[in-house]
Amino acid sequence: MIYSKVAGTGAYTPENRVTNHDMETIVETTDEWIKSRTGIESRPVTLTENTSDLAYQAALNALDDAKLKASDLDMIIVATVTPDQPFPGVSQMLQSRLGCRAIPAFDVNAACTGFIYALNIADKMLKSGDYQHILIIGAETLTKITDYADRNTCVLFGDGAGAFVLSKSDTNHIPAILTYAKGDEKGYLKMDGYPLKKNYITPEQTRPFLQMNGAEVFKFATAVLPSVVKSLLEETHLSLDDIDMIVAHQANKRIIDKAAKTLGVQHDKMFVNIDHTGNTSAASVPIAIDEAIKTGALKKGDTMITAAFGAGFTWGGAVIKL
Ligand code: UT7
């Protein structure tokens, strides 16, 4: 049997940091409100680097960690909802910037669950036997689609990128990956696109921003997060005692706390880094996993669960043996 394994991880966040006190000068908010309602204290916000720049740095770090060269890669998958431009994709920009051979490279849009979707696709591609090493990246510059006049959303988001090199393996390191979608018909979490033209007249272009009904998304997130963890445990016949750490999408510390309560998991088993990242959408899971590994919270041989949820709606998760 052919399986896949995580051969290396890497992350990169822009140096510029916006604190809650900085946010107090932008909208009517307080450090106390943001901290108590979300767990966020500061977030990295890009001023000069676009999504492909963040993705490139994260990719170099993951390749270095895997002790591989860009020429070893057989595929690049980038999960993002904030590419530099609609096309070419970030993945294709990286193919040339990293100096890879002419390999398949494509972007995936599944919002904050995008990295789990990329992981699922890469795992199945490796299992086909046709590929040896696949670079998967979650990279976002959410702040460029954030409305800094809307206090309901602007305090939440940060920018960054996280990457894995996933490699072919003889042993099963990723025993389950689940991905789901259910259309968000009411538009609780969305960003409008270009309007259709009427009679070939180009309408005046307005700049669309991300829009969110926070309370509805909160309800959805606190339902699907524990449910996907339970499904992963059932599928792998593991119990929570077998899991060293759960690394969930960092959207709100209260969502993570509520999921821990529903599952009956100790808080120290739930990895949290939202205090200094904010919500980085598709980049959140790989940034958090990389940080957990690099700080020693997760070690080689540990078994972890990762899970995410987001616009679409989408959600999913995976069991990973490091
Ligand atoms: O990654 C994608 C998935 N996204 C998420 O998972 C986000 C899910 N939603 C959430 O995390 C939370 O719903 C929020 C953090 C967005 C909001 O927290 P909340 O506890 O649900 O607050 P709320 O929306 O119920 O608002 C409570 C109050 C409102 O004031 P009134 O109407 O009670 O007077 C808001 O206007 O808090 C007010 N408020 C703020 N006050 C100070 C909203 N944003 C702010 C703010 N500062 N930044």
Short mmCIF file of C-alpha atoms and ligand atoms in Angstrom, two decimals:
data_model
loop_
_atom_site.label_atom_id
_atom_site.label_comp_id
_atom_site.label_asym_id
_atom_site.label_seq_id
_atom_site.Cartn_x
_atom_site.Cartn_y
_atom_site.Cartn_z
CA MET A 1 0.00 0.00 0.00
CA ILE A 2 1.09 3.57 -0.65
CA TYR A 3 0.39 6.20 2.01
CA SER A 4 1.43 9.80 2.68
CA LYS A 5 3.30 11.50 5.51
CA VAL A 6 4.20 15.02 6.59
CA ALA A 7 7.87 15.36 5.59
CA GLY A 8 8.26 18.98 6.68
CA THR A 9 6.33 22.05 7.79
CA GLY A 10 6.95 25.79 7.55
CA ALA A 11 5.20 29.08 8.19
CA TYR A 12 5.66 32.77 7.57
CA THR A 13 3.82 35.84 8.84
CA PRO A 14 4.51 39.47 7.94
CA GLU A 15 6.54 41.47 10.44
CA ASN A 16 4.05 44.34 10.82
CA ARG A 17 1.78 43.74 13.84
CA VAL A 18 -1.49 45.48 14.69
CA THR A 19 -2.41 45.32 18.38
CA ASN A 20 -5.88 45.63 19.88
CA HIS A 21 -4.83 49.08 21.11
CA ASP A 22 -4.05 50.01 17.48
CA MET A 23 -7.56 48.75 16.55
CA GLU A 24 -9.02 51.14 19.17
CA THR A 25 -7.75 54.01 17.00
CA ILE A 26 -9.43 52.59 13.85
CA VAL A 27 -12.95 51.57 15.03
CA GLU A 28 -15.04 51.91 18.19
CA THR A 29 -13.71 48.92 20.09
CA THR A 30 -11.63 48.04 23.13
CA ASP A 31 -8.74 45.72 23.86
CA GLU A 32 -10.93 44.16 26.56
CA TRP A 33 -13.83 43.43 24.11
CA ILE A 34 -11.57 41.85 21.49
CA LYS A 35 -9.61 39.77 24.02
CA SER A 36 -12.63 38.50 25.92
CA ARG A 37 -14.82 37.82 22.83
CA THR A 38 -12.15 36.33 20.55
CA GLY A 39 -8.87 35.65 22.40
CA ILE A 40 -6.99 37.88 19.93
CA GLU A 41 -4.36 40.33 21.24
CA SER A 42 -2.49 41.23 18.05
CA ARG A 43 -2.42 40.13 14.43
CA PRO A 44 0.18 40.24 11.61
CA VAL A 45 -0.96 42.59 8.85
CA THR A 46 0.89 42.84 5.57
CA LEU A 47 1.83 46.23 4.17
CA THR A 48 3.98 45.26 1.21
CA GLU A 49 3.91 41.46 0.74
CA ASN A 50 1.08 39.82 -1.21
CA THR A 51 -0.24 36.27 -0.75
CA SER A 52 2.35 34.75 -3.11
CA ASP A 53 5.18 36.43 -1.15
CA LEU A 54 3.94 34.94 2.14
CA ALA A 55 3.39 31.55 0.47
CA TYR A 56 6.90 31.61 -1.02
CA GLN A 57 8.57 32.14 2.38
CA ALA A 58 6.44 29.43 4.03
CA ALA A 59 7.31 27.07 1.16
CA LEU A 60 11.06 27.68 1.57
CA ASN A 61 10.75 26.95 5.30
CA ALA A 62 8.81 23.71 4.70
CA LEU A 63 11.29 22.54 2.01
CA ASP A 64 14.17 23.28 4.38
CA ASP A 65 12.43 21.34 7.18
CA ALA A 66 11.85 18.39 4.82
CA LYS A 67 15.47 18.61 3.61
CA LEU A 68 14.22 18.73 0.03
CA LYS A 69 14.80 21.05 -2.93
CA ALA A 70 12.15 22.73 -5.06
CA SER A 71 13.30 20.49 -7.92
CA ASP A 72 12.13 17.47 -5.87
CA LEU A 73 8.50 18.66 -5.91
CA ASP A 74 5.95 16.91 -8.14
CA MET A 75 2.94 19.17 -7.48
CA ILE A 76 1.95 22.43 -5.76
CA ILE A 77 -1.49 23.06 -4.26
CA VAL A 78 -2.27 26.44 -2.70
CA ALA A 79 -5.40 26.98 -0.61
CA THR A 80 -6.41 30.63 -0.66
CA VAL A 81 -9.39 32.97 -1.03
CA THR A 82 -7.11 35.99 -1.36
CA PRO A 83 -4.82 35.23 -4.33
CA ASP A 84 -2.68 38.10 -5.67
CA GLN A 85 -5.16 38.25 -8.58
CA PRO A 86 -7.85 35.89 -9.98
CA PHE A 87 -5.27 34.43 -12.39
CA PRO A 88 -2.56 33.32 -12.72
CA GLY A 89 -2.95 31.38 -9.46
CA VAL A 90 -0.58 31.66 -6.51
CA SER A 91 0.48 28.03 -7.07
CA GLN A 92 1.54 28.80 -10.66
CA MET A 93 3.42 31.91 -9.52
CA LEU A 94 5.27 29.73 -7.00
CA GLN A 95 6.16 27.08 -9.59
CA SER A 96 8.42 29.54 -11.40
CA ARG A 97 9.56 31.54 -8.34
CA LEU A 98 10.68 28.39 -6.53
CA GLY A 99 12.36 27.11 -9.69
CA CYS A 100 10.37 23.87 -9.97
CA ARG A 101 10.17 21.68 -13.05
CA ALA A 102 6.96 21.99 -15.15
CA ILE A 103 4.71 20.26 -12.61
CA PRO A 104 0.97 20.53 -11.95
CA ALA A 105 0.15 23.56 -9.80
CA PHE A 106 -3.32 24.79 -8.89
CA ASP A 107 -5.21 26.83 -6.29
CA VAL A 108 -8.08 25.53 -4.15
CA ASN A 109 -10.85 27.74 -2.77
CA ALA A 110 -12.55 26.22 0.28
CA ALA A 111 -12.07 29.29 2.52
CA CYS A 112 -10.81 28.52 6.03
CA THR A 113 -11.10 24.75 5.34
CA GLY A 114 -8.94 25.10 2.23
CA PHE A 115 -5.82 23.57 3.74
CA ILE A 116 -7.73 20.42 4.79
CA TYR A 117 -9.07 20.15 1.21
CA ALA A 118 -5.50 20.55 -0.14
CA LEU A 119 -4.28 17.89 2.29
CA ASN A 120 -7.02 15.52 1.14
CA ILE A 121 -6.23 16.05 -2.56
CA ALA A 122 -2.47 15.69 -2.02
CA ASP A 123 -2.92 12.52 0.06
CA LYS A 124 -5.04 10.90 -2.68
CA MET A 125 -2.58 12.02 -5.41
CA LEU A 126 0.33 10.45 -3.50
CA LYS A 127 -1.71 7.27 -2.98
CA SER A 128 -2.11 7.05 -6.79
CA GLY A 129 1.61 6.29 -6.89
CA ASP A 130 2.29 8.89 -9.59
CA TYR A 131 3.92 11.46 -7.29
CA GLN A 132 6.62 11.50 -4.60
CA HIS A 133 6.50 14.94 -2.96
CA ILE A 134 3.66 17.50 -2.97
CA LEU A 135 3.87 21.03 -1.56
CA ILE A 136 0.60 22.18 0.02
CA ILE A 137 0.18 25.72 1.29
CA GLY A 138 -2.51 27.76 3.01
CA ALA A 139 -1.79 31.43 2.32
CA GLU A 140 -3.93 34.51 2.83
CA THR A 141 -3.88 38.29 2.90
CA LEU A 142 -7.37 38.57 4.39
CA THR A 143 -6.72 42.15 5.47
CA LYS A 144 -6.90 43.34 1.85
CA ILE A 145 -10.59 42.27 1.68
CA THR A 146 -11.37 43.49 5.22
CA ASP A 147 -13.61 46.54 5.73
CA TYR A 148 -11.80 48.66 8.35
CA ALA A 149 -15.05 50.58 8.94
CA ASP A 150 -16.81 47.39 10.17
CA ARG A 151 -15.86 46.62 13.77
CA ASN A 152 -17.73 43.29 13.60
CA THR A 153 -15.10 41.87 11.24
CA CYS A 154 -12.00 44.08 11.05
CA VAL A 155 -10.65 43.13 14.49
CA LEU A 156 -10.62 39.44 13.60
CA PHE A 157 -8.29 38.92 10.67
CA GLY A 158 -4.55 38.54 10.17
CA ASP A 159 -2.24 37.62 7.26
CA GLY A 160 0.15 34.70 6.88
CA ALA A 161 1.04 31.39 5.24
CA GLY A 162 1.75 27.85 6.36
CA ALA A 163 3.05 24.93 4.31
CA PHE A 164 3.56 21.16 4.41
CA VAL A 165 5.66 18.97 2.18
CA LEU A 166 3.62 15.78 1.94
CA SER A 167 5.61 12.75 0.78
CA LYS A 168 4.92 9.18 -0.26
CA SER A 169 5.25 6.71 2.61
CA ASP A 170 5.16 2.93 3.23
CA THR A 171 3.36 3.45 6.53
CA ASN A 172 0.00 5.05 7.22
CA HIS A 173 0.57 8.46 8.86
CA ILE A 174 -2.73 10.07 7.85
CA PRO A 175 -5.39 7.43 8.64
CA ALA A 176 -8.40 9.72 8.02
CA ILE A 177 -9.21 12.94 6.18
CA LEU A 178 -12.79 14.21 5.94
CA THR A 179 -14.05 17.20 3.92
CA TYR A 180 -17.60 18.53 3.64
CA ALA A 181 -19.57 21.41 2.12
CA LYS A 182 -23.11 22.70 2.54
CA GLY A 183 -24.08 25.81 0.57
CA ASP A 184 -24.43 28.99 2.64
CA GLU A 185 -27.68 30.03 0.91
CA LYS A 186 -28.36 32.89 3.32
CA GLY A 187 -24.93 34.45 2.68
CA TYR A 188 -23.77 34.43 6.31
CA LEU A 189 -20.10 34.57 5.26
CA LYS A 190 -19.26 35.88 1.84
CA MET A 191 -17.52 38.37 -0.40
CA ASP A 192 -19.38 39.68 -3.45
CA GLY A 193 -17.88 39.19 -6.90
CA TYR A 194 -17.99 41.22 -10.10
CA PRO A 195 -21.50 42.24 -11.20
CA LEU A 196 -22.75 40.85 -14.53
CA LYS A 197 -22.79 43.37 -17.37
CA LYS A 198 -26.14 44.64 -18.69
CA ASN A 199 -26.20 45.36 -22.44
CA TYR A 200 -22.40 45.35 -22.59
CA ILE A 201 -22.15 48.44 -20.37
CA THR A 202 -19.39 48.25 -17.79
CA PRO A 203 -20.91 49.20 -14.42
CA GLU A 204 -19.00 51.39 -12.02
CA GLN A 205 -16.74 49.09 -10.05
CA THR A 206 -17.06 49.14 -6.27
CA ARG A 207 -14.57 47.36 -4.05
CA PRO A 208 -16.18 44.33 -2.40
CA PHE A 209 -15.31 43.36 1.18
CA LEU A 210 -15.76 40.26 3.28
CA GLN A 211 -19.15 40.24 5.05
CA MET A 212 -20.09 38.06 7.99
CA ASN A 213 -23.01 37.37 10.29
CA GLY A 214 -20.78 36.48 13.25
CA ALA A 215 -23.47 34.94 15.45
CA GLU A 216 -24.69 32.55 12.72
CA VAL A 217 -21.14 31.53 11.79
CA PHE A 218 -20.39 30.99 15.48
CA LYS A 219 -23.38 28.59 15.74
CA PHE A 220 -22.25 26.68 12.64
CA ALA A 221 -18.62 26.48 13.84
CA THR A 222 -19.43 25.23 17.34
CA ALA A 223 -21.64 22.49 15.83
CA VAL A 224 -19.31 21.16 13.11
CA LEU A 225 -16.00 21.36 14.99
CA PRO A 226 -16.84 18.73 17.65
CA SER A 227 -18.84 16.72 15.12
CA VAL A 228 -15.93 16.32 12.68
CA VAL A 229 -13.57 15.37 15.55
CA LYS A 230 -16.05 12.64 16.59
CA SER A 231 -16.35 11.37 13.00
CA LEU A 232 -12.54 11.19 12.67
CA LEU A 233 -12.29 9.18 15.90
CA GLU A 234 -15.03 6.79 14.73
CA GLU A 235 -13.38 6.31 11.35
CA THR A 236 -9.98 5.51 12.87
CA HIS A 237 -11.30 3.58 15.93
CA LEU A 238 -9.27 5.91 18.13
CA SER A 239 -10.40 7.55 21.37
CA LEU A 240 -9.58 11.04 22.62
CA ASP A 241 -7.00 9.42 24.94
CA ASP A 242 -5.04 8.38 21.83
CA ILE A 243 -4.88 11.99 20.62
CA ASP A 244 -1.98 14.13 21.87
CA MET A 245 -3.30 17.46 20.56
CA ILE A 246 -6.21 18.96 18.62
CA VAL A 247 -5.18 21.83 16.35
CA ALA A 248 -8.34 23.57 15.16
CA HIS A 249 -8.82 26.53 12.84
CA GLN A 250 -8.08 29.66 14.86
CA ALA A 251 -11.22 31.76 14.31
CA ASN A 252 -12.20 32.50 17.90
CA LYS A 253 -10.84 31.09 21.18
CA ARG A 254 -14.44 30.81 22.43
CA ILE A 255 -15.22 28.42 19.52
CA ILE A 256 -12.23 26.25 20.50
CA ASP A 257 -13.23 26.35 24.19
CA LYS A 258 -16.83 25.41 23.40
CA ALA A 259 -15.71 22.49 21.21
CA ALA A 260 -13.42 21.29 24.02
CA LYS A 261 -16.36 21.40 26.43
CA THR A 262 -18.67 19.50 24.04
CA LEU A 263 -16.01 16.85 23.46
CA GLY A 264 -14.97 16.66 27.12
CA VAL A 265 -11.34 17.48 26.25
CA GLN A 266 -8.91 19.21 28.63
CA HIS A 267 -8.09 22.74 27.43
CA ASP A 268 -4.35 21.97 27.32
CA LYS A 269 -5.04 19.44 24.53
CA MET A 270 -6.44 22.22 22.33
CA PHE A 271 -3.65 24.20 20.65
CA VAL A 272 -4.28 27.95 20.67
CA ASN A 273 -2.19 30.63 18.97
CA ILE A 274 -4.97 33.01 17.90
CA ASP A 275 -3.74 35.52 20.52
CA HIS A 276 -0.88 36.50 18.17
CA THR A 277 -2.19 35.39 14.73
CA GLY A 278 -5.83 36.44 14.52
CA ASN A 279 -7.88 34.51 11.99
CA THR A 280 -5.70 33.81 8.94
CA SER A 281 -8.32 31.66 7.12
CA ALA A 282 -6.71 28.85 5.07
CA ALA A 283 -3.31 29.65 6.58
CA SER A 284 -4.49 29.21 10.15
CA VAL A 285 -4.23 25.41 10.43
CA PRO A 286 -0.74 24.97 8.89
CA ILE A 287 0.63 28.00 10.80
CA ALA A 288 -0.74 26.55 14.07
CA ILE A 289 0.58 23.03 13.37
CA ASP A 290 4.02 24.40 12.44
CA GLU A 291 4.09 26.48 15.62
CA ALA A 292 3.00 23.49 17.74
CA ILE A 293 5.83 21.40 16.25
CA LYS A 294 8.51 24.10 16.43
CA THR A 295 7.67 24.97 20.06
CA GLY A 296 7.68 21.30 21.11
CA ALA A 297 3.94 21.16 21.89
CA LEU A 298 3.80 18.39 19.24
CA LYS A 299 6.63 15.87 18.79
CA LYS A 300 7.58 13.25 16.23
CA GLY A 301 5.45 10.15 16.88
CA ASP A 302 2.52 12.16 18.30
CA THR A 303 -0.99 11.68 16.96
CA MET A 304 -2.95 14.85 16.34
CA ILE A 305 -6.31 15.88 14.97
CA THR A 306 -6.69 18.99 12.89
CA ALA A 307 -10.09 20.45 12.02
CA ALA A 308 -11.36 23.55 10.26
CA PHE A 309 -14.58 25.28 9.20
CA GLY A 310 -15.34 28.30 7.08
CA ALA A 311 -17.15 30.05 4.29
CA GLY A 312 -18.99 27.98 1.76
CA PHE A 313 -19.94 26.58 4.20
CA THR A 314 -17.06 24.10 4.32
CA TRP A 315 -15.59 22.01 7.11
CA GLY A 316 -13.32 19.03 7.57
CA GLY A 317 -10.46 17.51 9.49
CA ALA A 318 -7.73 14.90 9.58
CA VAL A 319 -5.93 12.53 11.93
CA ILE A 320 -2.17 12.91 11.47
CA LYS A 321 0.58 10.77 13.02
CA LEU A 322 3.71 12.88 12.95
O1 UT7 B 1 -12.98 31.82 9.86
C1 UT7 B 1 -14.30 31.98 9.44
C2 UT7 B 1 -15.21 31.64 10.49
N1 UT7 B 1 -15.49 32.82 11.30
C3 UT7 B 1 -15.85 32.64 12.55
O2 UT7 B 1 -15.83 31.53 13.02
C4 UT7 B 1 -16.36 33.80 13.36
C5 UT7 B 1 -17.54 33.35 14.20
N2 UT7 B 1 -18.12 34.40 14.98
C6 UT7 B 1 -17.49 34.96 16.05
O3 UT7 B 1 -16.36 34.61 16.34
C7 UT7 B 1 -18.24 35.95 16.89
O4 UT7 B 1 -19.60 35.92 16.54
C8 UT7 B 1 -17.69 37.41 16.78
C9 UT7 B 1 -16.33 37.52 17.43
C10 UT7 B 1 -17.60 37.83 15.33
C11 UT7 B 1 -18.63 38.36 17.50
O5 UT7 B 1 -18.75 38.00 18.87
P1 UT7 B 1 -20.16 37.88 19.57
O6 UT7 B 1 -19.94 37.59 20.98
O7 UT7 B 1 -20.96 36.90 18.76
O8 UT7 B 1 -20.72 39.34 19.42
P2 UT7 B 1 -22.06 39.81 18.71
O9 UT7 B 1 -21.90 39.77 17.23
O10 UT7 B 1 -23.22 39.08 19.31
O11 UT7 B 1 -22.12 41.31 19.18
C12 UT7 B 1 -22.28 41.66 20.54
C13 UT7 B 1 -22.14 43.17 20.67
C14 UT7 B 1 -22.94 43.94 19.63
O12 UT7 B 1 -23.42 45.12 20.26
P3 UT7 B 1 -24.95 45.22 20.72
O13 UT7 B 1 -25.74 45.03 19.45
O14 UT7 B 1 -25.15 44.11 21.69
O15 UT7 B 1 -25.03 46.59 21.30
C15 UT7 B 1 -21.90 44.33 18.61
O16 UT7 B 1 -22.22 45.51 17.91
O17 UT7 B 1 -20.76 43.52 20.46
C16 UT7 B 1 -20.70 44.56 19.49
N3 UT7 B 1 -19.43 44.44 18.77
C17 UT7 B 1 -18.31 45.04 19.19
N4 UT7 B 1 -18.04 45.82 20.26
C18 UT7 B 1 -16.78 46.27 20.41
C19 UT7 B 1 -19.17 43.76 17.63
N5 UT7 B 1 -17.88 43.91 17.31
C20 UT7 B 1 -17.31 44.70 18.26
C21 UT7 B 1 -16.03 45.20 18.47
N6 UT7 B 1 -15.81 45.97 19.56
N7 UT7 B 1 -15.02 44.93 17.64
#
